[in-house]
Amino acid sequence: MIKLHNTLTGKVEEFKPIKAGHVSMYNCGPTVYDHAHIGNLRAFFLADILRRNFEIHGMEVKQVMNITDVGQLSGDGDSGEDKMTKGLKREGKPITMDAMRELASFYTDRFKEDIGSLNILTPHVLPKASEHIEEDIEIIRQLEKKGFTYNTSDGVYFDTSKDQNYGKLGGINKNENEGQARVEANTEKKNQKDFALWKFNKDMGYPSDLGHGFPGWHIECSAMSKAYLGEHFDIHTGGIDLAPIHHNNEIAQSENACGCQMANFWIHNEFVNITGEKMAKSLGNHITIKTLVEKGFSPVAYRYFLLLSHYRTPTNFSWEALEAAENAYKRLKIFFGFVAQQANNDMEGEVNEKYKTEFLEAIENDLNTPEALAIVWKLSKLAGDEVSYKDTLATLLYFDKFLGLNLEQNEYEIKELSDDIQKLLNERAVARETRDWAKADELRQEIESKGYKIKDSDAGQSVERA
Ligand code: AMP
Ligand code: ZN
C-alpha cells in the first residue's frame, strides 16, 4: 500500500489512483530564465522518485512538467518584474519576444541536461507555457462567466472573496504578512489576496480580446495540467514555497472553472538550505550542477545526497556533506562491481524476497529514502553469505530501478587484487558504512595478516603491500 503525505489534508494517506493501475501527475517545472540550482532540482527529484515508486509497483504513470517560458513575475505578487525579462536584461539581450524565445530554448536545454545528469527521468510531456495561451484565455473566460473576475487598469484579476474555499492548502496568512502584502503596490485590487489572471502589456506579449499582454503564472499551470491530464487528476507537486500562493491560486482557478476537484494529492518537498538559509537565486547563495562538476563531483553523488534525507525534511547542503555522500556512493559502486565480479556478471539471479519487501515497505511509506538506503547497506553486508552474490546482484539492480544510482556503470577502479583480499576489503567497506567498527577492525587484522597495509581516508580505504 503506497502512502503519501497530502498537503491538502496535512496527513499521510493511502494513495488510491482515480483509474486503477494508472497515475496522472503534474509537476510545477522550471522557469527557464537561468540555470536551475540544486535546490530547484530537489523538486524535480521528488517528481522522479514518486514516478519510480509507482513504476516499480507496476503502475503506469503519465507525468507532465511544465516549462515556464513566459509570465512568471519575481516574487509571488502581481507587481514584480517578469523573470524572463529579467533574464534578458542580465544577458544584455534585447527585450523582444524573439529574444525571450531564444533565452527560453537555451535554458530549457540546460534544464534537460541537468535533470539527465541526476538520472531524473524525463517527464512524458514538457509543455511550454508560451504554447498554451489559448487554453489560459479559455479558463479566464469561464471564470469571467461565473463572476470570479474583475478588471483593473493593469490586468484581469481573480476575486478571492467570491471563492468560499479559497486557501485550501493553507499557509495564506503567513504569506500575507511576509510576502504578498509587502510587495503589493496595487491599490486597485479589491483584496490583497486577489491575483492576476492576465496582465496587460502593449509592447510585449500576446494579442487577445482580454487586452494585449501576458497570462499570469498561476493560470498557466491550470491550463497545462487540464490540457494533458484533464480537469481532475491524481497528483500535483512542487516545492513547499509554492503551496501558499501559487498552488492555492491554481486550485481557485481550476476548481471554480470546472466545478470539480483539481488534484487528489498535493505533494511538496522541503528546501535545500545552505548555511541555514533557503537556497535561492534571489539570495545569491545558489549552486548549480555546473559548479558541482567543476569541483570534481559526480552529479549522481548529489542524487545520493538527496536520497539521504526524507523529502519533507529540510536538508542542509555543504561541500563536506556532499563529499561524504560521494564517498558512500563510491563505496557502494565499488562494492557492486565486486559483487558482479563474484557473480561472474550473471544477471539472472533472483531478487531476494525478504529484502525486496523491506525495501518496498520503506518507499511505500511516504518515500522513506534514508531507510531504503539503509536496507541496501544491510543487504550488502550479507552478500556471499546469507544471500548469494548472484542474488545480491539481482536485488541491487532491482533497488536501483528506484534509486537511480547507475550502479551497473562502474567508473570507479577496482584494483587488481586477489579475490580473497578484494572480498575482505569489500566486507570491510560495508562494515565501515554500517558503523560496525569491531567487524572493520577484525577485517583489518585479517587483511594485514595476509601481508597488506590499509590506509583509511574520507575517500575510502586503499591497500598496498606491507
Ligand atoms: P522555479 O524555477 O524558481 O519556478 O522553481 C522550481 C522549483 O524549485 C519549484 O518547485 C520551487 O518550489 C523549488 N525550489 C526553489 N528553491 C528551492 C530550494 N531551496 N529547495 C528546494 N526546492 C526549491
Ligand atoms: Zn505551477
Coordinates of C-alpha atoms and ligand atoms in Angstrom, one line a residue:
M1 CA 0.0 0.0 0.0
I2 CA 1.5 3.3 -1.1
K3 CA 1.2 6.1 1.5
L4 CA 2.0 9.7 0.8
H5 CA 1.7 12.9 2.6
N6 CA -1.1 15.1 1.3
T7 CA -0.7 18.8 2.0
L8 CA -4.4 19.2 1.3
T9 CA -5.2 17.2 4.5
G10 CA -1.9 17.5 6.3
K11 CA -1.9 13.7 6.7
V12 CA 0.0 10.7 5.3
E13 CA -2.8 8.9 3.4
E14 CA -3.2 5.8 1.3
F15 CA -2.8 6.6 -2.3
K16 CA -5.7 5.4 -4.5
P17 CA -5.5 6.3 -8.1
I18 CA -8.5 7.7 -10.0
K19 CA -8.1 4.9 -12.6
A20 CA -6.7 1.6 -11.2
G21 CA -3.1 1.0 -12.3
H22 CA -2.7 4.5 -13.7
V23 CA -1.3 7.7 -12.2
S24 CA -1.7 11.1 -13.6
M25 CA 0.8 13.6 -12.2
Y26 CA 1.6 17.2 -12.8
N27 CA 4.8 18.8 -11.5
C28 CA 5.4 22.6 -11.4
G29 CA 8.5 22.9 -13.6
P30 CA 11.4 25.3 -14.1
T31 CA 11.2 28.9 -15.1
V32 CA 13.8 28.9 -17.9
Y33 CA 15.4 32.3 -17.4
D34 CA 18.6 31.0 -15.8
H35 CA 20.3 27.7 -14.8
A36 CA 18.4 25.7 -12.3
H37 CA 20.1 25.5 -8.9
I38 CA 20.5 22.3 -6.9
G39 CA 17.6 23.5 -4.6
N40 CA 15.2 23.6 -7.6
L41 CA 16.5 20.2 -8.5
R42 CA 15.2 18.7 -5.3
A43 CA 11.6 19.5 -6.6
F44 CA 12.3 17.6 -9.8
F45 CA 13.9 14.8 -7.9
L46 CA 10.8 14.4 -5.8
A47 CA 8.7 14.1 -9.0
D48 CA 11.2 11.4 -10.2
I49 CA 11.1 9.3 -7.1
L50 CA 7.3 9.5 -7.0
R51 CA 7.2 8.2 -10.6
R52 CA 9.8 5.5 -9.9
N53 CA 7.9 4.4 -6.9
F54 CA 4.7 3.9 -8.9
E55 CA 6.6 2.2 -11.7
I56 CA 8.4 -0.3 -9.5
H57 CA 4.9 -1.2 -8.3
G58 CA 3.8 -1.9 -11.9
M59 CA 1.7 1.2 -12.3
E60 CA 1.6 3.3 -15.5
V61 CA 2.4 7.0 -14.9
K62 CA 1.6 9.9 -17.1
Q63 CA 3.9 12.7 -16.0
V64 CA 3.6 16.3 -17.1
M65 CA 6.0 19.0 -16.1
N66 CA 5.6 22.5 -17.4
I67 CA 8.3 24.8 -18.7
T68 CA 7.5 28.3 -17.7
D69 CA 8.8 30.5 -20.5
V70 CA 6.5 33.5 -20.1
G71 CA 4.6 35.2 -17.4
Q72 CA 6.3 34.4 -14.0
L73 CA 6.9 37.5 -12.0
S74 CA 9.7 37.8 -9.5
G75 CA 8.1 37.1 -6.1
D76 CA 4.6 35.8 -5.6
G77 CA 2.8 39.1 -6.1
D78 CA 1.5 40.8 -9.2
S79 CA 3.8 43.7 -9.5
G80 CA 7.3 42.3 -9.6
E81 CA 9.4 42.1 -12.7
D82 CA 8.8 39.3 -15.2
K83 CA 11.5 36.7 -14.7
M84 CA 12.1 36.2 -18.4
T85 CA 12.6 39.9 -18.9
K86 CA 15.0 39.9 -16.0
G87 CA 16.9 37.1 -17.7
L88 CA 17.1 39.1 -21.0
K89 CA 18.5 42.1 -19.1
R90 CA 21.0 40.1 -17.3
E91 CA 22.4 38.7 -20.5
G92 CA 22.3 42.1 -22.3
K93 CA 19.7 40.8 -24.8
P94 CA 17.0 43.0 -26.5
I95 CA 13.6 42.9 -24.8
T96 CA 11.7 41.2 -27.6
M97 CA 9.6 38.1 -27.9
D98 CA 12.1 36.5 -30.2
A99 CA 15.0 37.1 -27.8
M100 CA 12.7 35.7 -25.0
R101 CA 12.1 32.5 -27.0
E102 CA 15.8 32.1 -27.6
L103 CA 16.6 32.5 -24.0
A104 CA 13.9 30.0 -23.0
S105 CA 15.2 27.5 -25.6
F106 CA 18.8 27.8 -24.3
Y107 CA 17.8 27.3 -20.6
T108 CA 15.3 24.5 -21.4
D109 CA 18.2 22.6 -23.0
R110 CA 20.4 23.2 -19.9
F111 CA 17.5 22.1 -17.7
K112 CA 17.2 18.8 -19.6
E113 CA 20.9 18.2 -19.3
D114 CA 20.8 18.9 -15.5
I115 CA 17.9 16.5 -14.8
G116 CA 19.6 13.9 -17.1
S117 CA 22.8 14.2 -15.1
L118 CA 20.9 13.4 -11.9
N119 CA 19.1 10.4 -13.6
I120 CA 15.8 12.2 -13.2
L121 CA 13.6 10.5 -15.8
T122 CA 12.4 12.9 -18.5
P123 CA 8.7 13.6 -18.0
H124 CA 6.4 12.3 -20.7
V125 CA 5.2 15.8 -21.6
L126 CA 7.2 19.0 -21.0
P127 CA 4.6 21.6 -22.3
K128 CA 5.7 25.2 -22.8
A129 CA 3.6 27.9 -21.2
S130 CA 4.0 30.0 -24.4
E131 CA 2.3 27.4 -26.4
H132 CA -0.9 27.3 -24.3
I133 CA -2.0 30.9 -24.3
E134 CA -5.4 30.0 -25.9
E135 CA -6.1 27.5 -23.1
D136 CA -5.2 30.2 -20.5
I137 CA -7.7 32.5 -22.1
E138 CA -10.4 29.8 -22.2
I139 CA -10.2 29.3 -18.4
I140 CA -10.2 33.1 -17.8
R141 CA -13.4 33.3 -19.9
Q142 CA -15.0 30.5 -17.9
L143 CA -14.2 32.3 -14.7
E144 CA -15.4 35.5 -16.1
K145 CA -18.8 34.0 -17.0
K146 CA -19.1 32.6 -13.4
G147 CA -18.4 36.1 -11.9
F148 CA -15.0 35.4 -10.5
T149 CA -13.0 38.1 -12.3
Y150 CA -12.7 41.9 -12.5
N151 CA -10.5 44.3 -14.4
T152 CA -8.1 46.9 -13.1
S153 CA -6.0 49.3 -15.2
D154 CA -3.2 46.7 -15.4
G155 CA -4.9 43.4 -15.8
V156 CA -7.7 40.8 -15.2
Y157 CA -7.9 39.7 -11.6
F158 CA -9.4 36.7 -9.7
D159 CA -11.7 37.8 -7.0
T160 CA -10.9 35.6 -4.0
S161 CA -13.8 36.9 -2.0
K162 CA -16.1 35.0 -4.3
D163 CA -14.5 31.7 -3.5
Q164 CA -15.7 30.2 -0.2
N165 CA -12.9 27.6 -0.3
Y166 CA -10.0 29.9 -1.2
G167 CA -6.8 28.8 0.5
K168 CA -7.5 25.1 0.9
L169 CA -3.8 24.3 1.1
G170 CA -3.2 26.7 4.0
G171 CA -0.2 29.0 4.6
I172 CA -2.1 32.0 3.3
N173 CA -1.9 34.2 6.4
K174 CA 1.8 33.6 6.8
N175 CA 2.4 34.8 3.3
E176 CA 0.1 37.7 3.6
N177 CA 2.4 39.1 6.2
E178 CA 5.7 38.0 4.7
G179 CA 5.3 38.2 1.0
Q180 CA 2.3 39.2 -1.0
A181 CA 1.1 42.1 1.1
R182 CA 4.6 43.5 1.3
V183 CA 5.3 43.6 -2.4
E184 CA 1.9 44.8 -3.5
A185 CA 1.7 48.3 -4.6
N186 CA -1.5 47.6 -6.4
T187 CA -4.2 49.6 -4.7
E188 CA -6.8 48.8 -7.4
K189 CA -7.1 45.2 -6.2
K190 CA -10.3 44.6 -4.1
N191 CA -8.4 42.3 -1.8
Q192 CA -4.7 41.7 -1.3
K193 CA -5.2 38.0 -1.9
D194 CA -6.7 38.6 -5.4
F195 CA -4.2 37.8 -8.1
A196 CA -3.7 38.5 -11.8
L197 CA -5.0 36.1 -14.4
W198 CA -3.8 38.3 -17.2
K199 CA -1.5 41.3 -17.3
F200 CA -1.9 44.0 -19.9
N201 CA 1.3 44.9 -21.8
K202 CA 1.0 46.9 -25.0
D203 CA 4.7 46.3 -26.1
M204 CA 5.2 42.6 -25.3
G205 CA 3.1 39.5 -25.1
Y206 CA 0.1 38.2 -27.0
P207 CA -2.9 39.7 -28.7
S208 CA -6.2 38.8 -27.0
D209 CA -9.6 40.3 -26.7
L210 CA -8.8 40.4 -23.0
G211 CA -6.3 43.1 -24.0
H212 CA -2.7 42.7 -25.4
G213 CA -0.5 41.1 -22.7
F214 CA 0.6 38.0 -20.8
P215 CA -1.1 35.3 -18.9
G216 CA -0.4 35.1 -15.1
W217 CA 1.9 32.4 -13.9
H218 CA -0.8 30.6 -11.9
I219 CA -3.2 30.3 -14.9
E220 CA -0.5 28.6 -17.0
C221 CA -0.4 25.6 -14.6
S222 CA -4.2 25.4 -14.5
A223 CA -4.3 25.4 -18.3
M224 CA -1.4 22.9 -18.9
S225 CA -2.5 20.4 -16.3
K226 CA -6.0 20.4 -17.8
A227 CA -4.7 20.1 -21.4
Y228 CA -2.7 17.0 -20.7
L229 CA -4.3 15.3 -17.7
G230 CA -7.9 16.6 -17.7
E231 CA -9.7 18.7 -15.0
H232 CA -9.3 16.0 -12.3
F233 CA -6.0 14.2 -11.8
D234 CA -4.1 12.3 -9.2
I235 CA -1.1 14.2 -8.0
H236 CA 0.3 17.8 -8.2
T237 CA 3.8 18.5 -6.9
G238 CA 6.1 21.4 -6.3
G239 CA 8.4 22.9 -3.7
I240 CA 6.8 23.9 -0.3
D241 CA 7.2 27.6 -1.1
L242 CA 4.7 27.2 -4.0
A243 CA 1.9 25.9 -1.7
P244 CA 0.6 29.1 -0.1
I245 CA 0.1 31.3 -3.2
H246 CA 0.9 29.6 -6.5
H247 CA -0.9 26.3 -5.6
N248 CA -3.8 27.9 -3.7
N249 CA -4.3 30.1 -6.8
E250 CA -4.2 27.2 -9.2
I251 CA -6.8 25.4 -7.1
A252 CA -9.0 28.6 -7.0
Q253 CA -8.8 28.9 -10.8
S254 CA -9.2 25.3 -11.8
E255 CA -11.8 24.2 -9.3
N256 CA -14.1 27.2 -9.8
A257 CA -13.8 26.9 -13.6
C258 CA -14.7 23.2 -13.7
G259 CA -16.7 22.9 -10.6
C260 CA -14.7 19.8 -9.6
Q261 CA -11.7 18.9 -7.6
M262 CA -8.3 19.5 -9.4
A263 CA -5.8 17.1 -7.8
N264 CA -6.4 14.5 -5.1
F265 CA -2.9 14.7 -3.7
W266 CA -0.7 17.8 -3.3
I267 CA 2.8 16.8 -2.5
H268 CA 5.6 19.2 -1.6
N269 CA 9.3 19.0 -1.0
E270 CA 11.1 20.9 1.7
F271 CA 14.0 23.2 0.9
V272 CA 17.7 22.6 0.3
N273 CA 19.3 25.1 2.7
I274 CA 22.8 26.4 2.8
T275 CA 24.3 27.8 5.9
G276 CA 20.9 27.8 7.5
E277 CA 19.1 29.7 4.7
K278 CA 16.9 28.6 1.8
M279 CA 19.0 28.3 -1.3
A280 CA 17.6 30.9 -3.8
K281 CA 18.8 32.9 -6.7
S282 CA 17.5 36.0 -5.1
L283 CA 19.7 35.4 -2.1
G284 CA 22.8 34.8 -4.3
N285 CA 23.7 31.6 -2.4
H286 CA 22.7 29.1 -5.1
I287 CA 24.9 26.4 -6.5
T288 CA 24.4 24.8 -9.9
I289 CA 25.3 21.3 -11.3
K290 CA 27.9 23.0 -13.4
T291 CA 29.7 24.3 -10.3
L292 CA 29.4 20.9 -8.7
V293 CA 31.0 19.2 -11.7
E294 CA 33.8 21.9 -11.9
K295 CA 34.6 21.0 -8.3
G296 CA 35.1 17.4 -9.4
F297 CA 31.8 15.9 -8.1
S298 CA 29.7 13.4 -9.9
P299 CA 26.1 14.8 -10.2
V300 CA 24.8 11.4 -9.2
A301 CA 26.6 11.8 -5.9
Y302 CA 24.2 14.8 -5.4
R303 CA 21.3 12.4 -6.0
Y304 CA 22.7 10.1 -3.3
F305 CA 22.9 13.2 -1.1
L306 CA 19.2 13.9 -1.7
L307 CA 18.3 10.2 -1.0
L308 CA 19.9 10.5 2.4
S309 CA 17.1 12.8 3.7
H310 CA 13.4 12.4 3.6
Y311 CA 11.8 14.8 1.0
R312 CA 9.7 16.5 3.7
T313 CA 12.8 17.4 5.9
P314 CA 14.8 20.4 5.1
T315 CA 18.3 19.4 4.1
N316 CA 21.5 21.4 4.7
F317 CA 23.8 21.4 1.8
S318 CA 27.6 21.8 2.4
W319 CA 30.6 20.7 0.4
E320 CA 31.6 18.4 3.3
A321 CA 28.2 16.8 3.3
L322 CA 28.3 16.3 -0.5
E323 CA 31.8 14.8 -0.2
A324 CA 30.6 12.3 2.5
A325 CA 27.7 11.4 0.2
E326 CA 30.1 10.9 -2.7
N327 CA 32.4 8.7 -0.7
A328 CA 29.5 6.5 0.4
Y329 CA 28.3 6.4 -3.2
K330 CA 31.7 5.4 -4.5
R331 CA 31.9 2.6 -1.9
L332 CA 28.5 1.3 -3.0
K333 CA 29.6 1.3 -6.6
I334 CA 32.9 -0.4 -5.9
F335 CA 31.0 -2.9 -3.8
F336 CA 28.5 -3.5 -6.6
G337 CA 31.4 -4.1 -9.0
F338 CA 32.9 -6.6 -6.7
V339 CA 29.6 -8.5 -6.3
A340 CA 29.2 -8.5 -10.1
Q341 CA 32.8 -10.0 -10.4
Q342 CA 32.0 -12.6 -7.8
A343 CA 28.8 -13.5 -9.6
N344 CA 30.7 -13.7 -12.9
N345 CA 28.4 -10.9 -14.2
D346 CA 25.5 -13.3 -14.1
M347 CA 22.5 -11.1 -14.1
E348 CA 20.0 -13.9 -13.9
G349 CA 19.9 -14.2 -10.1
E350 CA 16.7 -13.9 -8.1
V351 CA 15.6 -10.8 -6.3
N352 CA 15.7 -11.6 -2.6
E353 CA 12.1 -11.6 -1.4
K354 CA 12.9 -10.6 2.2
Y355 CA 14.9 -7.5 1.3
K356 CA 12.6 -6.6 -1.6
T357 CA 9.7 -6.5 0.9
E358 CA 11.7 -4.4 3.3
F359 CA 12.8 -2.0 0.6
L360 CA 9.3 -1.6 -0.9
E361 CA 7.8 -1.0 2.6
A362 CA 10.3 1.8 3.1
I363 CA 9.5 3.6 -0.2
E364 CA 5.7 2.9 0.2
N365 CA 5.9 4.7 3.5
D366 CA 5.8 8.2 2.1
L367 CA 9.1 7.7 0.2
N368 CA 11.4 6.9 3.1
T369 CA 14.6 7.1 1.1
P370 CA 17.0 7.1 4.1
E371 CA 15.5 3.8 5.2
A372 CA 15.7 2.4 1.7
L373 CA 19.5 3.2 1.5
A374 CA 19.9 1.6 5.0
I375 CA 18.4 -1.6 3.5
V376 CA 20.8 -1.5 0.6
W377 CA 23.7 -1.5 3.0
K378 CA 22.1 -4.1 5.2
L379 CA 21.8 -6.4 2.2
S380 CA 25.4 -5.6 1.1
K381 CA 26.7 -6.9 4.5
L382 CA 25.2 -10.3 3.8
A383 CA 26.4 -10.7 0.2
G384 CA 28.0 -14.0 -0.5
D385 CA 26.8 -15.2 2.9
E386 CA 23.1 -15.2 3.7
V387 CA 22.3 -14.0 0.1
S388 CA 24.4 -15.4 -2.8
Y389 CA 26.4 -12.9 -4.9
K390 CA 24.2 -13.7 -7.9
D391 CA 21.0 -12.9 -5.9
T392 CA 22.6 -9.8 -4.3
L393 CA 23.4 -8.5 -7.7
A394 CA 19.8 -9.1 -8.9
T395 CA 18.4 -7.5 -5.8
L396 CA 20.7 -4.4 -6.0
L397 CA 19.8 -4.0 -9.7
Y398 CA 16.1 -4.1 -8.7
F399 CA 16.6 -1.5 -6.0
D400 CA 18.4 0.7 -8.5
K401 CA 15.2 1.0 -10.6
F402 CA 14.0 3.2 -7.8
L403 CA 17.3 4.7 -6.5
G404 CA 18.5 5.6 -10.0
L405 CA 22.2 5.5 -9.0
N406 CA 23.6 3.8 -12.1
L407 CA 25.0 1.0 -10.1
E408 CA 25.8 -1.1 -13.2
Q409 CA 28.0 1.6 -14.6
N410 CA 31.3 1.1 -12.8
E411 CA 33.6 4.1 -13.4
Y412 CA 35.5 3.6 -10.1
E413 CA 38.5 1.5 -10.3
I414 CA 38.6 -1.9 -8.7
K415 CA 42.3 -2.7 -8.1
E416 CA 43.8 -5.9 -9.4
L417 CA 43.9 -7.7 -6.2
S418 CA 43.5 -11.4 -5.5
D419 CA 39.8 -12.3 -5.0
D420 CA 40.2 -13.1 -1.3
I421 CA 41.8 -9.7 -0.5
Q422 CA 39.2 -7.9 -2.5
K423 CA 36.5 -9.8 -0.8
L424 CA 37.8 -8.9 2.7
L425 CA 38.2 -5.2 1.6
N426 CA 34.7 -5.1 0.4
E427 CA 33.4 -6.6 3.6
R428 CA 35.3 -4.0 5.5
A429 CA 33.9 -1.2 3.4
V430 CA 30.4 -2.4 4.2
A431 CA 31.3 -2.8 7.9
R432 CA 32.6 0.8 7.9
E433 CA 29.5 2.1 6.1
T434 CA 27.2 0.4 8.6
R435 CA 29.4 1.6 11.5
D436 CA 30.3 -1.9 12.6
W437 CA 33.7 -0.8 13.9
A438 CA 34.5 -4.1 15.7
K439 CA 34.0 -6.0 12.5
A440 CA 36.0 -3.4 10.5
D441 CA 38.9 -3.9 12.9
E442 CA 38.7 -7.6 12.8
L443 CA 38.9 -7.5 9.0
R444 CA 41.8 -5.0 9.1
Q445 CA 43.8 -7.6 11.1
E446 CA 42.9 -10.3 8.7
I447 CA 44.0 -8.3 5.7
E448 CA 47.2 -7.3 7.4
S449 CA 48.0 -10.9 8.3
K450 CA 47.9 -11.6 4.6
G451 CA 50.7 -9.0 4.0
Y452 CA 48.8 -5.8 3.2
K453 CA 48.7 -2.4 4.8
I454 CA 45.4 -0.5 4.8
K455 CA 45.1 3.3 4.7
D456 CA 41.7 4.9 5.6
S457 CA 40.7 8.3 4.4
D458 CA 37.5 10.1 3.8
A459 CA 37.5 8.8 0.3
G460 CA 37.5 5.2 1.5
Q461 CA 40.2 2.7 2.1
S462 CA 43.3 1.8 0.0
V463 CA 45.7 -1.1 0.3
E464 CA 49.3 -1.6 -0.5
R465 CA 51.7 -4.5 0.1
A466 CA 53.3 -4.2 3.5
Ligands
AMP1 P1 11.5 28.0 -10.2 O1 12.3 27.6 -11.4 O2 12.0 29.1 -9.4 O3 10.0 28.2 -10.5 O4 11.5 26.8 -9.1 C1 11.4 25.4 -9.5 C2 11.0 24.6 -8.3 O5 12.1 24.6 -7.3 C3 9.8 24.9 -7.5 O6 9.0 23.8 -7.2 C4 10.3 25.5 -6.2 O7 9.4 25.4 -5.2 C5 11.5 24.7 -6.0 N1 12.5 25.3 -5.1 C6 13.0 26.6 -5.2 N2 14.0 26.8 -4.3 C7 14.2 25.6 -3.6 C8 15.0 25.2 -2.5 N3 16.0 25.9 -2.0 N4 14.9 23.9 -2.1 C9 14.0 23.0 -2.7 N5 13.2 23.4 -3.7 C10 13.2 24.7 -4.1
ZN2 ZN 2.8 25.6 -11.3

